[in-house]
CSV table of C-alpha atoms in Angstrom, one decimal:
chain,number,residue,atom,x,y,z
A,221,UNK,CA,4.7,-29.1,20.7
A,222,UNK,CA,3.8,-30.5,24.1
A,223,UNK,CA,5.3,-27.4,25.7
A,224,UNK,CA,2.9,-25.3,23.7
A,225,UNK,CA,-0.1,-26.6,25.8
A,226,UNK,CA,1.9,-26.6,29.1
A,227,UNK,CA,2.5,-22.9,28.6
A,228,UNK,CA,-1.2,-22.1,29.0
A,229,UNK,CA,-0.4,-22.0,32.7
A,230,UNK,CA,1.3,-18.7,32.1
A,231,UNK,CA,-1.3,-16.1,33.2
A,232,UNK,CA,-2.0,-12.8,31.5
A,233,UNK,CA,-1.1,-9.8,33.6
A,234,UNK,CA,-3.3,-6.8,34.4
A,235,UNK,CA,-2.1,-4.7,31.5
A,236,UNK,CA,-2.9,-7.5,29.0
A,237,UNK,CA,-6.3,-8.2,30.5
A,238,UNK,CA,-7.2,-4.5,30.3
A,239,UNK,CA,-6.0,-4.4,26.7
A,240,UNK,CA,-8.0,-7.5,25.8
A,241,UNK,CA,-11.2,-6.1,27.3
A,242,UNK,CA,-10.7,-2.7,25.7
A,243,UNK,CA,-10.1,-4.1,22.2
A,244,UNK,CA,-13.1,-6.4,22.6
A,245,UNK,CA,-15.4,-3.5,23.6
A,246,UNK,CA,-14.0,-1.4,20.7
A,247,UNK,CA,-14.6,-4.3,18.3
A,248,UNK,CA,-18.2,-4.8,19.4
A,249,UNK,CA,-18.9,-1.1,18.9
A,250,UNK,CA,-17.0,-0.6,15.6
A,251,UNK,CA,-17.4,-3.8,13.6
A,252,UNK,CA,-21.1,-4.5,13.9
A,253,UNK,CA,-23.5,-2.3,11.9
A,254,UNK,CA,-20.7,-0.4,10.1
A,255,UNK,CA,-18.7,-0.7,6.9
A,256,UNK,CA,-15.1,-1.9,7.1
A,257,UNK,CA,-13.0,1.1,7.7
A,258,UNK,CA,-11.3,3.0,10.5
A,259,UNK,CA,-12.9,0.8,13.1
A,260,UNK,CA,-11.3,-2.3,11.7
A,261,UNK,CA,-8.0,-0.6,11.5
A,262,UNK,CA,-8.2,0.5,15.1
A,263,UNK,CA,-9.2,-3.0,16.3
A,264,UNK,CA,-6.4,-4.6,14.4
A,265,UNK,CA,-3.8,-2.2,15.6
A,266,UNK,CA,-5.0,-2.6,19.2
A,267,UNK,CA,-4.6,-6.3,18.9
A,268,UNK,CA,-1.1,-6.0,17.6
A,269,UNK,CA,-0.2,-3.5,20.2
A,270,UNK,CA,-0.9,-6.0,23.0
A,271,UNK,CA,1.9,-8.3,21.6
A,272,UNK,CA,4.5,-5.7,20.6
A,273,UNK,CA,5.9,-4.9,24.1
A,274,UNK,CA,6.8,-8.6,24.7
A,275,UNK,CA,8.5,-8.9,21.3
A,276,UNK,CA,10.4,-5.7,22.1
A,277,UNK,CA,11.6,-7.0,25.4
A,278,UNK,CA,12.9,-10.1,23.6
A,279,UNK,CA,14.6,-8.0,21.0
A,280,UNK,CA,12.9,-10.0,18.2
A,281,UNK,CA,13.7,-7.4,15.6
A,282,UNK,CA,12.6,-9.5,12.6
A,283,UNK,CA,9.3,-10.4,14.2
A,284,UNK,CA,8.7,-6.7,15.1
A,285,UNK,CA,9.4,-5.7,11.5
A,286,UNK,CA,6.9,-8.3,10.3
A,287,UNK,CA,4.4,-7.1,12.9
A,288,UNK,CA,4.9,-3.6,11.7
A,289,UNK,CA,4.2,-4.6,8.1
A,290,UNK,CA,1.0,-6.3,9.4
A,291,UNK,CA,0.0,-3.0,11.0
A,292,UNK,CA,0.7,-1.0,7.8
A,293,UNK,CA,-1.6,-3.4,5.9
A,294,UNK,CA,-4.3,-2.8,8.5
A,295,UNK,CA,-4.0,1.0,8.0
A,296,UNK,CA,-4.6,0.4,4.3
A,297,UNK,CA,-8.0,-1.0,5.2
A,298,UNK,CA,-9.2,2.5,6.1
A,299,UNK,CA,-7.4,4.1,3.1
A,300,UNK,CA,-8.6,2.0,0.2
A,301,UNK,CA,-12.3,1.5,-0.6
A,302,UNK,CA,-11.9,-1.3,-3.1
A,303,UNK,CA,-13.2,-4.5,-1.5
A,304,UNK,CA,-10.7,-6.8,-3.3
A,305,UNK,CA,-7.8,-4.6,-2.1
A,306,UNK,CA,-9.1,-4.6,1.5
A,307,UNK,CA,-9.5,-8.4,1.4
A,308,UNK,CA,-5.9,-8.9,0.2
A,309,UNK,CA,-4.7,-6.5,2.9
A,310,UNK,CA,-6.6,-8.3,5.7
A,311,UNK,CA,-5.4,-11.7,4.5
A,312,UNK,CA,-1.8,-10.6,4.2
A,313,UNK,CA,-2.0,-8.8,7.6
A,314,UNK,CA,-3.3,-11.9,9.3
A,315,UNK,CA,-0.6,-14.1,7.7
A,316,UNK,CA,2.2,-11.7,8.6
A,317,UNK,CA,0.9,-11.3,12.2
A,318,UNK,CA,0.7,-15.1,12.6
A,319,UNK,CA,4.3,-15.6,11.5
A,320,UNK,CA,5.5,-12.8,13.8
A,321,UNK,CA,3.6,-13.9,16.9
A,322,UNK,CA,4.5,-17.6,16.5
A,323,UNK,CA,8.2,-16.8,15.8
A,324,UNK,CA,8.2,-18.9,12.7
A,325,UNK,CA,11.7,-19.5,11.3
A,326,UNK,CA,11.6,-22.5,9.0
A,327,UNK,CA,9.4,-22.9,5.9
A,328,UNK,CA,7.2,-25.5,7.5
A,329,UNK,CA,6.7,-23.2,10.6
A,330,UNK,CA,5.7,-20.3,8.3
A,331,UNK,CA,3.1,-22.5,6.7
A,332,UNK,CA,1.8,-23.8,10.0
A,333,UNK,CA,1.8,-20.3,11.7
A,334,UNK,CA,-1.9,-19.5,11.0
A,335,UNK,CA,-3.0,-22.9,12.5
A,336,UNK,CA,-0.7,-22.5,15.5
A,337,UNK,CA,-1.9,-18.9,16.1
A,338,UNK,CA,-5.5,-20.2,16.0
A,339,UNK,CA,-4.7,-22.9,18.5
A,340,UNK,CA,-3.1,-20.1,20.6
A,341,UNK,CA,-6.5,-18.6,21.1
A,342,UNK,CA,-7.7,-21.8,22.7
A,343,UNK,CA,-4.6,-21.9,25.0
A,344,UNK,CA,-5.3,-18.2,25.9
A,345,UNK,CA,-8.7,-19.0,27.5
A,346,UNK,CA,-7.0,-20.7,30.4
A,347,UNK,CA,-4.4,-17.9,30.6
A,348,UNK,CA,-7.2,-15.3,30.9
A,349,UNK,CA,-8.9,-17.3,33.7
A,350,UNK,CA,-5.6,-17.7,35.6
A,351,UNK,CA,-4.9,-14.0,35.1
A,352,UNK,CA,-8.3,-13.0,36.5
A,353,UNK,CA,-7.7,-15.3,39.4
A,354,UNK,CA,-4.3,-13.7,40.2
A,355,UNK,CA,-5.7,-10.2,39.7
A,356,UNK,CA,-8.6,-10.9,42.1
A,357,UNK,CA,-6.4,-12.7,44.7
A,358,UNK,CA,-7.7,-12.2,48.2
A,359,UNK,CA,-10.1,-9.5,46.9
A,360,UNK,CA,-12.3,-12.0,45.2
A,361,UNK,CA,-15.3,-11.3,47.4
A,362,UNK,CA,-14.8,-7.6,47.1
A,363,UNK,CA,-14.7,-7.9,43.4
A,364,UNK,CA,-17.9,-9.9,43.3
A,365,UNK,CA,-19.6,-7.2,45.4
A,366,UNK,CA,-18.4,-4.4,43.0
A,367,UNK,CA,-19.6,-6.3,40.0
A,368,UNK,CA,-23.0,-7.0,41.6
A,369,UNK,CA,-23.3,-3.3,42.5
A,370,UNK,CA,-22.4,-2.2,38.9
A,371,UNK,CA,-25.0,-4.6,37.5
A,372,UNK,CA,-27.7,-3.3,39.7
A,373,UNK,CA,-26.8,0.3,38.9
A,374,UNK,CA,-26.9,-0.4,35.1
A,375,UNK,CA,-30.4,-2.0,35.5
A,376,UNK,CA,-31.8,0.8,37.5
A,377,UNK,CA,-30.4,3.6,35.4
A,378,UNK,CA,-31.5,1.8,32.2
A,379,UNK,CA,-35.0,1.3,33.4
A,380,UNK,CA,-35.6,4.8,34.8
A,381,UNK,CA,-33.8,6.4,31.9
A,382,UNK,CA,-36.0,4.6,29.4
A,383,UNK,CA,-39.1,5.7,31.3
A,384,UNK,CA,-38.0,9.3,31.5
A,385,UNK,CA,-37.0,9.3,27.8
A,386,UNK,CA,-40.4,8.1,26.8
A,387,UNK,CA,-42.1,10.8,28.9
A,388,UNK,CA,-40.0,13.9,27.8
A,389,UNK,CA,-38.6,14.5,24.3
A,390,UNK,CA,-36.0,17.0,25.4
A,391,UNK,CA,-34.6,14.5,28.0
A,392,UNK,CA,-34.7,11.8,25.3
A,393,UNK,CA,-32.5,13.9,23.0
A,394,UNK,CA,-29.8,14.1,25.6
A,395,UNK,CA,-29.5,10.3,25.9
A,396,UNK,CA,-27.2,8.5,23.4
A,397,UNK,CA,-29.2,6.1,21.2
A,398,UNK,CA,-28.3,2.5,21.4
A,399,UNK,CA,-29.6,0.0,18.8
A,400,UNK,CA,-30.8,-2.9,21.0
A,401,UNK,CA,-31.2,-5.0,17.9
A,402,UNK,CA,-27.4,-4.9,17.3
A,403,UNK,CA,-26.6,-5.7,20.9
A,404,UNK,CA,-26.4,-9.5,20.6
A,405,UNK,CA,-24.1,-9.2,17.6
A,406,UNK,CA,-21.9,-6.7,19.4
A,407,UNK,CA,-21.5,-8.9,22.4
A,408,UNK,CA,-20.6,-12.0,20.2
A,409,UNK,CA,-18.2,-10.1,18.0
A,410,UNK,CA,-16.6,-8.3,21.0
A,411,UNK,CA,-16.1,-11.7,22.8
A,412,UNK,CA,-14.6,-13.4,19.8
A,413,UNK,CA,-12.2,-10.5,19.1
A,414,UNK,CA,-11.3,-10.4,22.8
A,415,UNK,CA,-10.3,-14.1,22.6
A,416,UNK,CA,-8.2,-13.5,19.5
A,417,UNK,CA,-6.5,-10.6,21.2
A,418,UNK,CA,-5.8,-12.7,24.3
A,419,UNK,CA,-4.3,-15.4,22.0
A,420,UNK,CA,-2.0,-12.8,20.4
A,421,UNK,CA,-1.0,-11.4,23.8
A,422,UNK,CA,-0.3,-14.9,25.2
A,423,UNK,CA,1.7,-16.0,22.2
A,424,UNK,CA,4.0,-13.0,22.8
A,425,UNK,CA,4.6,-13.8,26.5
A,426,UNK,CA,4.7,-17.6,26.1
A,427,UNK,CA,6.3,-18.0,22.6
A,428,UNK,CA,6.0,-21.2,20.6
A,429,UNK,CA,8.9,-23.6,20.9
A,430,UNK,CA,9.3,-25.0,17.4
A,431,UNK,CA,11.2,-28.3,17.0
A,432,UNK,CA,14.8,-27.8,16.1
A,433,UNK,CA,16.9,-30.0,13.9
A,434,UNK,CA,20.2,-28.5,14.9
A,435,UNK,CA,21.1,-31.3,17.2
A,436,UNK,CA,20.2,-34.2,15.0
A,437,UNK,CA,22.3,-36.2,12.5
A,438,UNK,CA,23.6,-34.4,9.5
A,439,UNK,CA,21.5,-34.8,6.4
A,440,UNK,CA,23.2,-36.7,3.7
A,441,UNK,CA,23.2,-34.9,0.3
A,442,UNK,CA,22.7,-36.5,-3.1
A,443,UNK,CA,25.6,-37.8,-5.1
A,444,UNK,CA,27.2,-35.0,-7.3
A,445,UNK,CA,26.5,-36.8,-10.5
A,446,UNK,CA,22.9,-37.7,-10.0
A,447,UNK,CA,22.2,-34.2,-8.6
A,448,UNK,CA,24.0,-32.1,-11.3
A,449,UNK,CA,22.5,-33.9,-14.3
A,450,UNK,CA,18.9,-32.7,-13.9
A,451,UNK,CA,19.9,-29.3,-12.5
A,452,UNK,CA,22.4,-28.5,-15.3
A,453,UNK,CA,19.9,-29.7,-17.9
A,454,UNK,CA,17.3,-27.4,-16.5
A,455,UNK,CA,19.8,-24.5,-16.5
A,456,UNK,CA,20.4,-25.1,-20.2
A,457,UNK,CA,16.7,-25.0,-21.0
A,458,UNK,CA,16.0,-21.9,-18.9
A,459,UNK,CA,19.0,-20.0,-20.3
A,460,UNK,CA,18.1,-20.9,-23.9
A,461,UNK,CA,14.6,-19.5,-23.3
A,462,UNK,CA,16.1,-16.3,-21.9
A,463,UNK,CA,18.4,-15.9,-25.0
A,464,UNK,CA,15.3,-16.2,-27.2
A,465,UNK,CA,13.6,-13.5,-25.3
A,466,UNK,CA,16.6,-11.2,-25.6
A,467,UNK,CA,16.5,-11.8,-29.4
A,468,UNK,CA,12.8,-11.0,-29.5
A,469,UNK,CA,13.4,-7.8,-27.5
A,470,UNK,CA,16.3,-6.7,-29.7
A,471,UNK,CA,14.6,-7.7,-33.0
A,472,UNK,CA,11.3,-6.1,-32.0
A,473,UNK,CA,8.1,-6.4,-34.0
A,474,UNK,CA,9.6,-7.5,-37.3
A,475,UNK,CA,11.6,-10.3,-35.7
A,476,UNK,CA,8.5,-11.7,-34.0
A,477,UNK,CA,6.4,-11.4,-37.1
A,478,UNK,CA,9.0,-13.1,-39.2
A,479,UNK,CA,9.7,-16.0,-36.8
A,480,UNK,CA,6.4,-16.6,-35.0
A,481,UNK,CA,3.9,-15.3,-37.5
A,482,UNK,CA,2.1,-13.0,-35.1
A,483,UNK,CA,1.9,-9.4,-34.1
A,484,UNK,CA,4.0,-8.1,-31.2
A,485,UNK,CA,0.9,-7.5,-29.1
A,486,UNK,CA,-0.3,-11.1,-29.8
A,487,UNK,CA,3.1,-12.4,-28.9
A,488,UNK,CA,3.1,-10.5,-25.6
A,489,UNK,CA,-0.4,-12.0,-24.9
A,490,UNK,CA,0.8,-15.6,-25.3
A,491,UNK,CA,2.5,-17.4,-22.5
A,492,UNK,CA,2.3,-15.1,-19.5
A,493,UNK,CA,0.5,-17.7,-17.4
A,494,UNK,CA,3.0,-20.3,-18.4
A,495,UNK,CA,5.9,-18.1,-17.4
A,496,UNK,CA,4.4,-17.5,-14.0
A,497,UNK,CA,4.0,-21.2,-13.6
A,498,UNK,CA,7.7,-21.6,-14.6
A,499,UNK,CA,8.7,-19.1,-11.9
A,500,UNK,CA,6.8,-20.9,-9.2
A,501,UNK,CA,8.1,-24.3,-10.3
A,502,UNK,CA,11.6,-23.0,-10.4
A,503,UNK,CA,11.3,-21.8,-6.9
A,504,UNK,CA,10.1,-25.2,-5.8
A,505,UNK,CA,13.0,-26.9,-7.7
A,506,UNK,CA,15.6,-24.5,-6.1
A,507,UNK,CA,14.2,-25.3,-2.6
A,508,UNK,CA,14.3,-29.0,-3.1
A,509,UNK,CA,17.6,-29.0,-4.9
A,510,UNK,CA,19.2,-26.8,-2.2
A,511,UNK,CA,18.0,-29.3,0.4
A,512,UNK,CA,19.7,-32.2,-1.2
A,513,UNK,CA,22.6,-30.5,-2.8
A,514,UNK,CA,26.0,-32.2,-2.3
A,515,UNK,CA,28.1,-30.1,0.0
A,516,UNK,CA,30.5,-32.6,1.7
A,517,UNK,CA,33.5,-30.8,0.2
A,518,UNK,CA,34.3,-27.3,-0.8
A,519,UNK,CA,34.3,-28.5,-4.5
A,520,UNK,CA,30.8,-29.9,-4.1
A,521,UNK,CA,29.6,-26.7,-2.6
A,522,UNK,CA,31.1,-24.6,-5.4
A,523,UNK,CA,29.5,-26.8,-8.1
A,524,UNK,CA,26.2,-26.8,-6.3
A,525,UNK,CA,26.3,-23.0,-5.8
A,526,UNK,CA,27.1,-22.5,-9.5
A,527,UNK,CA,24.3,-24.8,-10.8
A,528,UNK,CA,21.7,-23.3,-8.5
A,529,UNK,CA,23.0,-19.7,-9.1
A,530,UNK,CA,22.6,-20.2,-12.9
A,531,UNK,CA,19.1,-21.5,-12.4
A,532,UNK,CA,18.2,-18.5,-10.2
A,533,UNK,CA,19.7,-16.0,-12.7
A,534,UNK,CA,17.9,-17.7,-15.6
A,535,UNK,CA,14.6,-17.6,-13.7
A,536,UNK,CA,15.2,-13.9,-13.1
A,537,UNK,CA,15.3,-13.6,-16.9
A,538,UNK,CA,12.0,-15.5,-17.1
A,539,UNK,CA,10.6,-13.1,-14.6
A,540,UNK,CA,11.8,-10.1,-16.6
A,541,UNK,CA,10.3,-11.7,-19.7
A,542,UNK,CA,6.9,-12.2,-18.0
A,543,UNK,CA,6.9,-8.6,-16.7
A,544,UNK,CA,7.8,-7.3,-20.2
A,545,UNK,CA,5.0,-9.4,-21.8
A,546,UNK,CA,2.5,-8.1,-19.3
A,547,UNK,CA,3.5,-4.5,-19.9
A,548,UNK,CA,3.1,-5.0,-23.6
A,549,UNK,CA,-0.2,-6.8,-23.1
A,550,UNK,CA,-1.4,-3.9,-20.9
A,551,UNK,CA,-0.3,-1.4,-23.6
A,552,UNK,CA,-2.4,-3.2,-26.1
A,553,UNK,CA,-5.4,-4.4,-24.2
A,554,UNK,CA,-5.6,-2.3,-21.1
A,555,UNK,CA,-5.2,-2.8,-17.3
A,556,UNK,CA,-7.4,-4.9,-15.1
A,557,UNK,CA,-7.4,-5.9,-11.5
A,558,UNK,CA,-6.3,-9.5,-12.3
A,559,UNK,CA,-3.5,-8.3,-14.5
A,560,UNK,CA,-2.1,-5.8,-12.0
A,561,UNK,CA,-2.4,-8.5,-9.2
A,562,UNK,CA,-0.5,-11.2,-11.1
A,563,UNK,CA,2.1,-8.7,-12.2
A,564,UNK,CA,2.7,-7.7,-8.6
A,565,UNK,CA,3.0,-11.3,-7.7
A,566,UNK,CA,5.5,-12.0,-10.4
A,567,UNK,CA,7.7,-9.1,-9.3
A,568,UNK,CA,7.5,-10.3,-5.7
A,569,UNK,CA,8.7,-13.8,-6.9
A,570,UNK,CA,11.6,-12.1,-8.7
A,571,UNK,CA,12.6,-10.4,-5.4
A,572,UNK,CA,12.4,-13.8,-3.6
A,573,UNK,CA,14.8,-15.2,-6.2
A,574,UNK,CA,17.2,-12.4,-5.5
A,575,UNK,CA,17.0,-13.2,-1.8
A,576,UNK,CA,17.7,-16.9,-2.6
A,577,UNK,CA,20.8,-15.9,-4.5
A,578,UNK,CA,22.0,-13.9,-1.5
A,579,UNK,CA,21.3,-16.8,0.8
A,580,UNK,CA,23.2,-19.2,-1.5
A,581,UNK,CA,26.4,-17.2,-1.4
A,582,UNK,CA,27.3,-18.7,2.0
A,583,UNK,CA,24.7,-21.4,2.3
A,584,UNK,CA,23.0,-19.6,5.2
A,585,UNK,CA,19.2,-19.3,4.8
A,586,UNK,CA,17.8,-19.3,8.3
A,587,UNK,CA,16.5,-15.8,7.7
A,588,UNK,CA,15.0,-16.5,4.3
A,589,UNK,CA,11.5,-17.8,5.3
A,590,UNK,CA,10.8,-14.7,7.4
A,591,UNK,CA,12.1,-12.5,4.6
A,592,UNK,CA,9.7,-14.2,2.1
A,593,UNK,CA,6.8,-13.4,4.5
A,594,UNK,CA,8.0,-9.8,4.6
A,595,UNK,CA,8.3,-9.6,0.8
A,596,UNK,CA,4.7,-10.9,0.4
A,597,UNK,CA,3.5,-8.3,2.9
A,598,UNK,CA,5.4,-5.5,1.1
A,599,UNK,CA,4.0,-6.7,-2.2
A,600,UNK,CA,0.4,-6.4,-1.0
A,601,UNK,CA,1.1,-3.1,0.7
A,602,UNK,CA,2.6,-1.7,-2.5
A,603,UNK,CA,-0.4,-2.9,-4.5
A,604,UNK,CA,-2.7,-1.1,-2.1
A,605,UNK,CA,-0.5,2.0,-2.0
A,606,UNK,CA,-0.6,2.6,-5.8
A,607,UNK,CA,-4.4,2.7,-5.7
A,608,UNK,CA,-5.0,0.1,-8.4
A,609,UNK,CA,-8.6,1.1,-9.3
A,610,UNK,CA,-7.5,4.7,-10.0
A,611,UNK,CA,-4.5,3.5,-11.9
A,612,UNK,CA,-6.8,1.3,-14.1
A,613,UNK,CA,-9.0,4.3,-15.0
A,614,UNK,CA,-5.9,6.5,-15.8
A,615,UNK,CA,-4.3,3.8,-17.9
A,616,UNK,CA,-7.3,2.6,-19.8
A,617,UNK,CA,-8.6,6.0,-20.6
A,618,UNK,CA,-5.5,6.6,-22.8
A,619,UNK,CA,-5.6,3.2,-24.4
A,620,UNK,CA,-4.6,3.3,-28.1
A,621,UNK,CA,-6.9,1.0,-30.1
A,622,UNK,CA,-4.4,1.0,-33.0
A,623,UNK,CA,-1.8,-0.6,-30.8
A,624,UNK,CA,-3.8,-3.8,-30.5
A,625,UNK,CA,-5.7,-6.0,-32.9
A,626,UNK,CA,-9.1,-5.5,-34.4
A,627,UNK,CA,-10.9,-6.9,-31.4
A,628,UNK,CA,-10.1,-3.8,-29.4
A,629,UNK,CA,-12.5,-1.0,-30.1
A,630,UNK,CA,-11.7,1.4,-27.3
A,631,UNK,CA,-12.3,2.0,-23.6
A,632,UNK,CA,-14.4,-0.6,-21.8
A,633,UNK,CA,-16.7,1.8,-20.0
A,634,UNK,CA,-18.7,-0.9,-18.3
A,635,UNK,CA,-15.6,-2.3,-16.7
A,636,UNK,CA,-14.6,1.1,-15.4
A,637,UNK,CA,-18.1,1.7,-14.0
A,638,UNK,CA,-17.7,-1.5,-11.9
A,639,UNK,CA,-14.7,-0.2,-10.0
A,640,UNK,CA,-14.7,1.1,-6.5
A,641,UNK,CA,-14.9,4.6,-5.0
A,642,UNK,CA,-11.1,4.8,-5.2
A,643,UNK,CA,-11.5,5.4,-8.9
A,644,UNK,CA,-13.8,8.5,-8.6
A,645,UNK,CA,-11.0,11.2,-8.4
A,646,UNK,CA,-9.3,9.7,-11.4
A,647,UNK,CA,-12.5,9.4,-13.3
A,648,UNK,CA,-13.4,13.0,-12.5
A,649,UNK,CA,-10.2,14.1,-14.3
A,650,UNK,CA,-11.2,12.4,-17.6
A,651,UNK,CA,-12.3,14.2,-20.7
A,652,UNK,CA,-15.9,14.4,-21.7
A,653,UNK,CA,-17.9,12.4,-22.6
A,654,UNK,CA,-15.9,9.6,-21.0
A,655,UNK,CA,-15.9,11.4,-17.6
A,656,UNK,CA,-19.7,11.5,-17.4
A,657,UNK,CA,-20.2,8.0,-18.6
A,658,UNK,CA,-17.8,6.5,-16.0
A,659,UNK,CA,-19.0,8.6,-13.1
A,660,UNK,CA,-22.6,7.7,-13.9
A,661,UNK,CA,-21.9,4.1,-13.2
A,662,UNK,CA,-19.6,4.3,-10.2
A,663,UNK,CA,-21.3,3.6,-6.9
A,664,UNK,CA,-20.2,5.8,-4.0
A,665,UNK,CA,-21.6,4.8,-0.6
A,666,UNK,CA,-23.0,7.6,1.6
A,667,UNK,CA,-20.8,9.0,4.4
A,668,UNK,CA,-20.5,6.6,7.3
A,669,UNK,CA,-19.9,7.1,11.0
A,670,UNK,CA,-16.4,7.1,12.6
A,671,UNK,CA,-16.1,3.4,12.6
A,672,UNK,CA,-16.9,3.0,8.9
A,673,UNK,CA,-14.9,6.1,7.8
A,674,UNK,CA,-12.6,5.4,4.8
A,675,UNK,CA,-10.3,7.8,3.0
A,676,UNK,CA,-11.2,6.4,-0.4
A,677,UNK,CA,-14.9,6.9,0.1
A,678,UNK,CA,-14.4,10.3,1.7
A,679,UNK,CA,-12.3,11.5,-1.2
A,680,UNK,CA,-14.9,10.2,-3.7
A,681,UNK,CA,-17.8,12.0,-1.9
A,682,UNK,CA,-15.7,15.2,-1.7
A,683,UNK,CA,-14.8,15.0,-5.4
A,684,UNK,CA,-18.4,14.5,-6.5
A,685,UNK,CA,-19.7,17.3,-4.2
A,686,UNK,CA,-17.0,19.7,-5.5
A,687,UNK,CA,-18.1,19.0,-9.1
A,688,UNK,CA,-21.8,19.1,-8.3
A,689,UNK,CA,-22.4,15.4,-9.0
A,690,UNK,CA,-25.2,13.6,-7.2
A,691,UNK,CA,-24.1,10.9,-4.9
A,692,UNK,CA,-26.1,7.7,-5.4
């Protein structure tokens, strides 16, 4: 990574410097004193836009796709009002952008991408200084004169404008109001964001040179016997579990009650967490096993592919069982934010296993780490797109208490009242008296300025105004 620090000598050009300054000013104005909303989206998209042209020139199609997914996640920040959804979108957008800007290809590079992107901001400070020096060139003295003139102008206009405003109310109404108390915060945030944008721009024009293992000695795989024994044994256990799940699915409630001594809803409730853990552990086992799989001969490769393929197929059955259990659990006990999140994560893991199967056909997986990042971004984007808080209201309002056990007495109104403004349109469509009960507890923030505008909050306010409800 020594080349990483040597590349700080590459200066940022005029276009990049203008973009860095513009996004910094926008961030200072939009992010301080406002709710997270349209301002955050515009700042994030502006930061990504500074890096996109360089990726386009390099024809880094996969990185551009990942960057586009990051941008889509940032758009969701101004669409959804639920804080937990916004937080997930911001984290996923940052991770996807880091992977795209650093050109991460290997699993270790993907994991280190956020750290390397952070170090890139430190490297960019020198690039900005060099870029300003190149831009000034022989006109350095002229530039100093212009800056000095601008500073004196601002001081004079500010002083006289303040005096005139205090002397005449009409004149004061024509002057845009600036909250001086927020000025220090705006300056700090604007500077920090400008540095981050400079780091993104510099990573795009001076990409990271990750260490390559292509020229080194060939890694020696494990012996076929010692490798196949644990993998085949695990295949047998996983496939046996899947066959049991098929039997339970075909047999239905009577089969479960007869063999396990519990209701079908209780059976669905048991073991979901363990199945998620099995999915994650299976992915780790496949990754390690593929690394040490014997492949010296075509016969070794066939046996390795067969053993790992069976494990992946069996784990897909585990994923299907986990999803089925969660669906039954939701039918009986209702939908919550945690349940919909872990269900989305489990489905995303199933997609990853499908990609692993595709990569294993020809033992070519160089594209897989980037694809996993993209799957994670799409999963979070899909979660935000379905509007989970509204879905929770719609699903739980029609919960059938008779489908569960005696502990379920009906709709948990207090839980629905704790949802975000995204749930207001769905709650407004409920039948009375549930509609009034839920709406009475939902908090809808007052309309914000342009920087804090959010579609979810705007729709909530519009819905309440249209039905004559008072906004808290």
